[in-house]
Tab-separated table of C-alpha atoms in Angstrom:
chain	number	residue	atom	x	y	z
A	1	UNK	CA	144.905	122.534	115.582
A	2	UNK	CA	146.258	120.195	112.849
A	3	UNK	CA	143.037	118.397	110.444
A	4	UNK	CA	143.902	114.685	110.721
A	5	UNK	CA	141.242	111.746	109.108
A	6	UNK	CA	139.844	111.274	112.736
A	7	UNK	CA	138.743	114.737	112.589
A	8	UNK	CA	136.834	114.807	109.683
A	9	UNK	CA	135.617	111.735	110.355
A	10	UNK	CA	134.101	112.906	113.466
A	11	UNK	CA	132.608	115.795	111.747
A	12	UNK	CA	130.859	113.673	109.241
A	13	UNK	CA	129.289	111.602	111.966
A	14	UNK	CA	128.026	115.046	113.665
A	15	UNK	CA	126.779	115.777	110.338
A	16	UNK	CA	124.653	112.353	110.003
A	17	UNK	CA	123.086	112.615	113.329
A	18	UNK	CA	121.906	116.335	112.818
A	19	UNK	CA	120.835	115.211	109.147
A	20	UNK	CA	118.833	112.521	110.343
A	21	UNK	CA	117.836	113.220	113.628
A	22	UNK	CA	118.850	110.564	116.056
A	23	UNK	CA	122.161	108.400	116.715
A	24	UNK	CA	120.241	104.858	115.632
A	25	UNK	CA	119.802	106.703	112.208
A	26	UNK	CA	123.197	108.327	111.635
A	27	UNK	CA	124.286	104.986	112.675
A	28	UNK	CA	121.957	103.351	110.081
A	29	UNK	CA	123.218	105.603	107.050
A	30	UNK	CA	127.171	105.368	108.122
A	31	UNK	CA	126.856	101.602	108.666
A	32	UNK	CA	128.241	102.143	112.231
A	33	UNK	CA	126.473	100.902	115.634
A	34	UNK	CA	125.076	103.255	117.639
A	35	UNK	CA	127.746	103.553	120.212
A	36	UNK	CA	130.253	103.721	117.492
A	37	UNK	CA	128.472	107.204	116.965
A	38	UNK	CA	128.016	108.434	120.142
A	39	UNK	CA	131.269	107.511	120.708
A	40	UNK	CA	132.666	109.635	117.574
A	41	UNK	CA	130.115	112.500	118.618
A	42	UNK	CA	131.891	112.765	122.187
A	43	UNK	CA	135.490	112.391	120.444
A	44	UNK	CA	134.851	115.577	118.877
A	45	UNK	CA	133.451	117.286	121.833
A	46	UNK	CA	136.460	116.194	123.675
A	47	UNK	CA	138.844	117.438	120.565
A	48	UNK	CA	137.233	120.802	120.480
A	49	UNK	CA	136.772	121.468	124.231
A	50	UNK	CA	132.661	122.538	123.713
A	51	UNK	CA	129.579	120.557	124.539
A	52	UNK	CA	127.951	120.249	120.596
A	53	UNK	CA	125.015	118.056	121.297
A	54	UNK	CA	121.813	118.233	123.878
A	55	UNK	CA	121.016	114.378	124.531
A	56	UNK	CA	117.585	112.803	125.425
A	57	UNK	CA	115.755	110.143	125.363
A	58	UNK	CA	113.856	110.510	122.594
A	59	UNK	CA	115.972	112.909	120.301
A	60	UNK	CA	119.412	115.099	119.823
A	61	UNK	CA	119.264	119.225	119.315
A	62	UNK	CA	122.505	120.855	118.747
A	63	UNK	CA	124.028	123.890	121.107
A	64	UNK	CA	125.126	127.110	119.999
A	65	UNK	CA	128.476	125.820	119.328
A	66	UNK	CA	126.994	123.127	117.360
A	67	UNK	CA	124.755	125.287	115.227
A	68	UNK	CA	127.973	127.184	114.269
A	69	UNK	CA	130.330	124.438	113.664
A	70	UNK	CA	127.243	122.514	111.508
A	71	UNK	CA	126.276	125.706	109.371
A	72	UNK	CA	130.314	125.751	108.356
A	73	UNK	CA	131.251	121.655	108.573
A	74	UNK	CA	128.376	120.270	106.567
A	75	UNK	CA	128.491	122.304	103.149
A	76	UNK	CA	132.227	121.694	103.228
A	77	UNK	CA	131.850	117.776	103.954
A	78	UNK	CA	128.971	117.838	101.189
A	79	UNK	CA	131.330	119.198	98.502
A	80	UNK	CA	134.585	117.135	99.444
A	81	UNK	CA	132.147	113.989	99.444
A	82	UNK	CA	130.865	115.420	95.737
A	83	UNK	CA	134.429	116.119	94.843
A	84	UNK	CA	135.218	112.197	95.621
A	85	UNK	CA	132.422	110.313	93.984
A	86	UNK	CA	133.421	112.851	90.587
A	87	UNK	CA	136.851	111.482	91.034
A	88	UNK	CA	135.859	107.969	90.737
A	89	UNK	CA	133.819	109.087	87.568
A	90	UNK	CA	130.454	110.405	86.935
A	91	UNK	CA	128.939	106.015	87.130
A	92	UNK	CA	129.977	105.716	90.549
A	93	UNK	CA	128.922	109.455	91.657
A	94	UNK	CA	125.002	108.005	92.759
A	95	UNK	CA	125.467	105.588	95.720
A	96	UNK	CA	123.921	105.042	98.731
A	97	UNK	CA	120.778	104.949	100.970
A	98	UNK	CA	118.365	107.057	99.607
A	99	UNK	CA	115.152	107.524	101.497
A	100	UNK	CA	112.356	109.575	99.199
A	101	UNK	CA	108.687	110.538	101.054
A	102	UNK	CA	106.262	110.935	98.269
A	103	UNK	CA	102.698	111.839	97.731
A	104	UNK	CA	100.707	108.722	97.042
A	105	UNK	CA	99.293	109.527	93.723
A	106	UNK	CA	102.705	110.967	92.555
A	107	UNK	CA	104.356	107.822	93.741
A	108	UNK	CA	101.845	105.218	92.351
A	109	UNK	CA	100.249	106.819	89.052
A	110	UNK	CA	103.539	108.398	87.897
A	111	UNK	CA	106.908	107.196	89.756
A	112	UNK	CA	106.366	103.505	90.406
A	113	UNK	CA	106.212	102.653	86.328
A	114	UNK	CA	109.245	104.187	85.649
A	115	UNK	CA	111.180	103.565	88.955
A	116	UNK	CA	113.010	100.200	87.054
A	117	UNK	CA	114.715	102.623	84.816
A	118	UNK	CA	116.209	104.960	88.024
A	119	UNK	CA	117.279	102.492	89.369
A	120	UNK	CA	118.790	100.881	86.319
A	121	UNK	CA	121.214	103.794	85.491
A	122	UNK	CA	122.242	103.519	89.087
A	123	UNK	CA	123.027	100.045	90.389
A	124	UNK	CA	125.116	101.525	93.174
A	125	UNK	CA	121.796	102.950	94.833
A	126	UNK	CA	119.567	101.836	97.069
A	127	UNK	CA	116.171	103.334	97.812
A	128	UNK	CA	113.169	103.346	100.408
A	129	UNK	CA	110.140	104.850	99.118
A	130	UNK	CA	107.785	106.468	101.712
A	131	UNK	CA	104.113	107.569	100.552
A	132	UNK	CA	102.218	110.490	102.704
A	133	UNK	CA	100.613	113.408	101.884
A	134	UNK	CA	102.254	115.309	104.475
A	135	UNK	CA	105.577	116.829	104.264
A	136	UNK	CA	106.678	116.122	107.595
A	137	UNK	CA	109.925	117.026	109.290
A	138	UNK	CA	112.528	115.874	106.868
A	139	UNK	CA	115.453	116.194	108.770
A	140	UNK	CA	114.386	114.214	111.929
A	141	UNK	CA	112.679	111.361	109.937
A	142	UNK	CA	116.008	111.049	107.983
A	143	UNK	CA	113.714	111.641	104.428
A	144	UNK	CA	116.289	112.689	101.918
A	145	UNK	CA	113.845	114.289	99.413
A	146	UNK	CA	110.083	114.489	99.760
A	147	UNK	CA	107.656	115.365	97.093
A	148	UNK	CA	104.425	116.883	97.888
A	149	UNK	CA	101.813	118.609	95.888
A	150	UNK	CA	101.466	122.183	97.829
A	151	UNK	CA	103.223	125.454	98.495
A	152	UNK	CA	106.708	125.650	100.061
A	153	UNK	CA	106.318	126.038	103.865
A	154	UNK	CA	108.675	128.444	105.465
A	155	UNK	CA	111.285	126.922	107.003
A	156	UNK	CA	114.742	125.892	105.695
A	157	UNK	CA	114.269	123.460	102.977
A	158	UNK	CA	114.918	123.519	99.043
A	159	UNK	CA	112.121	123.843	97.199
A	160	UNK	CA	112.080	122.838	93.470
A	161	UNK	CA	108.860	123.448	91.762
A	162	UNK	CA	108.439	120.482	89.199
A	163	UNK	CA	104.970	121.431	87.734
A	164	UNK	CA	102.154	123.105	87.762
A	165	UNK	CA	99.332	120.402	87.323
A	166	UNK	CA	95.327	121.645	86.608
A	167	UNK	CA	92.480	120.400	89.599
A	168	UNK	CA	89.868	118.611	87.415
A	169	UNK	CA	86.160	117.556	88.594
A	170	UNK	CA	85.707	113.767	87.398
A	171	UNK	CA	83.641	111.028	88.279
A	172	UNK	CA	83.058	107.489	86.809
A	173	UNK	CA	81.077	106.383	83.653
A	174	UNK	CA	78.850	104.301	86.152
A	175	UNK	CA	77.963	107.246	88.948
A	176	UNK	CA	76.694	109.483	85.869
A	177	UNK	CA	74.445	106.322	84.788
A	178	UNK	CA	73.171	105.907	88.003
A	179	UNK	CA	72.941	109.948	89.103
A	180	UNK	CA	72.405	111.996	85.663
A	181	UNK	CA	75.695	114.485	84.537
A	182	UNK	CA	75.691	117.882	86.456
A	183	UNK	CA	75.450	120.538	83.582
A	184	UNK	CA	76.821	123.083	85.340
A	185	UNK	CA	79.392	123.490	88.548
A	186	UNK	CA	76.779	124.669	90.397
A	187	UNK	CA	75.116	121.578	89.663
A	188	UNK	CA	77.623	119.574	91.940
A	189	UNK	CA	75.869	120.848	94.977
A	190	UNK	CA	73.280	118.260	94.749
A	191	UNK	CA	75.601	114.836	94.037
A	192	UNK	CA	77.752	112.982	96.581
A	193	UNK	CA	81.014	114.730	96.350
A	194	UNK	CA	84.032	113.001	98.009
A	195	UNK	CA	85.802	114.992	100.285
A	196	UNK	CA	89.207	115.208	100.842
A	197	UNK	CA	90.872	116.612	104.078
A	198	UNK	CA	93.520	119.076	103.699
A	199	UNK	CA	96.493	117.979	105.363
A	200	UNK	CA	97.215	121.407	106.768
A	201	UNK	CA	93.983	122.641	108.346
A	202	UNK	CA	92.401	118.532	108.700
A	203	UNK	CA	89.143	120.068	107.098
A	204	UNK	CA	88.065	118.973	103.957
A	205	UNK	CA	89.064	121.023	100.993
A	206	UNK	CA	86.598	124.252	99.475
A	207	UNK	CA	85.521	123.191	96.101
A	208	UNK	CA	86.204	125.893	93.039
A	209	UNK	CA	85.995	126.097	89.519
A	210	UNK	CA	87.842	128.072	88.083
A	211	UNK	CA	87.122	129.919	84.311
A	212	UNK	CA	89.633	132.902	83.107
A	213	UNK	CA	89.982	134.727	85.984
A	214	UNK	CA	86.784	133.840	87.349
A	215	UNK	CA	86.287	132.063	90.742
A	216	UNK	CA	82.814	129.561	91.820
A	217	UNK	CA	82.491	128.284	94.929
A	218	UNK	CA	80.168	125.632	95.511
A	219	UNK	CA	78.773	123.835	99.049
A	220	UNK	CA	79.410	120.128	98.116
A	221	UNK	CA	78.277	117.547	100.528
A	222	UNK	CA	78.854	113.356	100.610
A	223	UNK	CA	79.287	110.868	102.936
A	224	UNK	CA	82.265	109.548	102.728
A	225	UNK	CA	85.762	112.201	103.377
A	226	UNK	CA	89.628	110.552	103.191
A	227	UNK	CA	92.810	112.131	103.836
A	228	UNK	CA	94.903	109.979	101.004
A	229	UNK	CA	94.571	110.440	97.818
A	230	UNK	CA	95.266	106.956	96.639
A	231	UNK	CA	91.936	105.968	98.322
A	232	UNK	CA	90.117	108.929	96.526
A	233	UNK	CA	91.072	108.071	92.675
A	234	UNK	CA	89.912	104.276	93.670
A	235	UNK	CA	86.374	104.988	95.173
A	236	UNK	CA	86.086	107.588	92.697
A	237	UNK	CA	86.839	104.915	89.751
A	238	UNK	CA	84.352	102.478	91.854
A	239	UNK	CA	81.269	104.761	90.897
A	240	UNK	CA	80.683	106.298	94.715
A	241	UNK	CA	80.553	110.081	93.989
A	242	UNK	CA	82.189	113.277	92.020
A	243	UNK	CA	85.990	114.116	92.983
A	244	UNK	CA	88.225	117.131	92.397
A	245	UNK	CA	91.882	115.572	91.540
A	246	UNK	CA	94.954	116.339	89.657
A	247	UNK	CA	95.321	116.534	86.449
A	248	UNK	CA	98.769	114.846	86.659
A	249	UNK	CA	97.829	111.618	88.509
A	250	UNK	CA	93.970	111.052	86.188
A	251	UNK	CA	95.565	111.328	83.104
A	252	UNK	CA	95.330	107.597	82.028
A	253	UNK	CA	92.271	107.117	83.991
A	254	UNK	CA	90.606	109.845	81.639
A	255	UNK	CA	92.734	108.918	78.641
A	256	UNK	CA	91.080	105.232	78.690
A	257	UNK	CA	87.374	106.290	80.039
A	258	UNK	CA	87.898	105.252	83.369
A	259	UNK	CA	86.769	108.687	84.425
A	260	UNK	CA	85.130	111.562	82.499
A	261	UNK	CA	85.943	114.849	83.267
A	262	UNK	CA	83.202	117.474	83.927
A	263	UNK	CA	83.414	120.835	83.465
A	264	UNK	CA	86.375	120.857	81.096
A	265	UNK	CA	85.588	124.537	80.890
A	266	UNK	CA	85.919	125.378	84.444
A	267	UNK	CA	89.730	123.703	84.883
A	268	UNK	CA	91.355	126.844	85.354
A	269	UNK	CA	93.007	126.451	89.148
A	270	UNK	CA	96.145	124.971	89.267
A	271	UNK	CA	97.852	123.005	92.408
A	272	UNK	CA	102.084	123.068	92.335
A	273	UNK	CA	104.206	120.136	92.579
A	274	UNK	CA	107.809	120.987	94.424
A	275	UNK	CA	110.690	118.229	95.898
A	276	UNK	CA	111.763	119.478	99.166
A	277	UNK	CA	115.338	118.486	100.453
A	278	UNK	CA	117.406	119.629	103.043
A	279	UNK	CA	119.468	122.938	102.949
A	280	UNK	CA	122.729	122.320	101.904
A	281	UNK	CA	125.032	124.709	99.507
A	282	UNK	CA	125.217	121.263	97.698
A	283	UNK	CA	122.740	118.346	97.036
A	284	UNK	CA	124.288	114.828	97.099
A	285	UNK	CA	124.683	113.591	93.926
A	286	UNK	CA	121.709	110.689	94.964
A	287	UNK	CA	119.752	113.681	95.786
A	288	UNK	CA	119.812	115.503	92.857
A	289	UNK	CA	119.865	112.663	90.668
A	290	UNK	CA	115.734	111.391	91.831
A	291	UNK	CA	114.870	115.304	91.677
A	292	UNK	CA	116.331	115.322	87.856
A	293	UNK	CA	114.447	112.019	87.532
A	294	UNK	CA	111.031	113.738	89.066
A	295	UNK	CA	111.527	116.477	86.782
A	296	UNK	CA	111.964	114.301	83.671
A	297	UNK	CA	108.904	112.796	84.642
A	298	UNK	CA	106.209	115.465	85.189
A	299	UNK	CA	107.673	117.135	81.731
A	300	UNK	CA	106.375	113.927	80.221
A	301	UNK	CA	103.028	114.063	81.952
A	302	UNK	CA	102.349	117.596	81.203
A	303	UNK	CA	100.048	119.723	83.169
């Protein structure tokens, strides 16, 4: 069977719906309609003589042939796409759509300030910024690099750790006023605490303290529990109870004596940051360019 443009082209449609999870979105990304894609989709069916696709409603899974023919077509596509932006020069090589899912925090204290100067070096590129504290389902929700503080699920996504960032027990000039400082961890037990619900198991997070090797639990109670993190470091700056946070996104806040760490002792446990993209034997160049970018950031913030 002779390769012709029509071909490829067919295969790099297959390749943007599996990527993204649905025809409207492959159609999206391509700049195509979505019949223009389902069209293409059921070209190449017809070319190769096997059904590739499983259609509903609501979303697209591939068959067995289609799991084959993916696994080989889209590393290939990836590196002759790579192989044509480096021909046009290393300038034009970041282009696009690029969607990013970020953790609040990560997006507000520590990406937003600097995202002018991203996007400055690439003019070409144009970006949607989602902020969760979930990871999600990448693939289906057409996210082309998340970053998330926690540890790398199992599953098939690349996982780049960009720091390891210290938890920290703060609370605001004006709670300690009103509520005395807690001497010791243990003290904690007996202040409002905000709780924060771990995305994973929806309960709110065990507090620990952490001192060379050495591991404290504590009971901490409060009235008031959130599951976003962005709504934590501002009720926790308003003076309504003790928080455990990141080091990476109080920094500032502690810097200036917005917040006053407690226990500067007892920092010892660390939380991971990683950016999670999708499994290919090559990144796009957009990809790889915001994970660089991440990475020059947290080695600025430190841990």
């Amino acid at each position: 069977m002779p390769t012709d443009s029509r071909l490829l082209g067919n295969l790099s449609v297959l390749v943007a719906v599996v990527d993204t999870g649905n025809f409207a979105r492959a159609a999206e990304a391509l700049n195509l309609t979505p019949s223009g894609v389902s069209r293409a989709v059921s070209r190449l069916e017809t070319r190769l003589g096997v059904r590739l696709l499983h259609r509903t409603t609501r979303s697209v899974t591939l068959t067995d042939e289609g799991e084959r023919l993916y696994a080989q077509a889209g590393p290939l596509l990836s590196s002759l796409e790579d192989a044509a932006l480096s021909a046009a020069g290393d300038a034009q090589t970041v282009r696009g759509r690029l969607r990013v899912s970020l953790d609040p925090m990560f997006s507000w204290q520590v990406v937003a300030p600097r995202l002018h100067e991203f996007l400055s070096r690439y003019p070409d590129l144009q970006m949607e910024i989602v902020t969760r504290d979930e990871l999600g389902d990448l693939i289906a929700e057409g996210i082309d690099v998340s970053v998330r503080f926690c540890e790398p699920p199992s599953s098939s996504l690349v996982a780049r750790k960009l720091l390891d960032t210290r938890v920290l027990t703060v609370a605001a000039p004006a709670y300690l006023a009103a509520n005395g400082t807690p001497k010791t961890p243990a003290d904690v037990a007996t202040h409002r605490c905000i709780q924060f619900r771990d995305p994973a198991t929806r309960r709110p997070f065990d507090w620990e303290f952490h001192r060379r090797g050495k591991v404290l639990a504590v009971q901490t109670e409060g009235p008031l529990l959130v599951n976003d993190s962005g709504t934590m470091f501002s009720v926790c700056l308003a003076g309504a109870g003790i928080a455990q946070v990141l080091a990476v996104s109080v920094r500032d806040a502690i810097a200036d004596g917005r917040l006053v760490e407690l226990f500067p002792e007892w920092n010892g446990e660390t939380f991971p940051l990683y950016a999670f993209y999708p499994s290919r034997r090559h990144a796009p160049p957009k990809v790889r360019a915001f994970v660089d970018f991440c990475v020059e950031l947290a080695g600025e913030r430190g841990a």
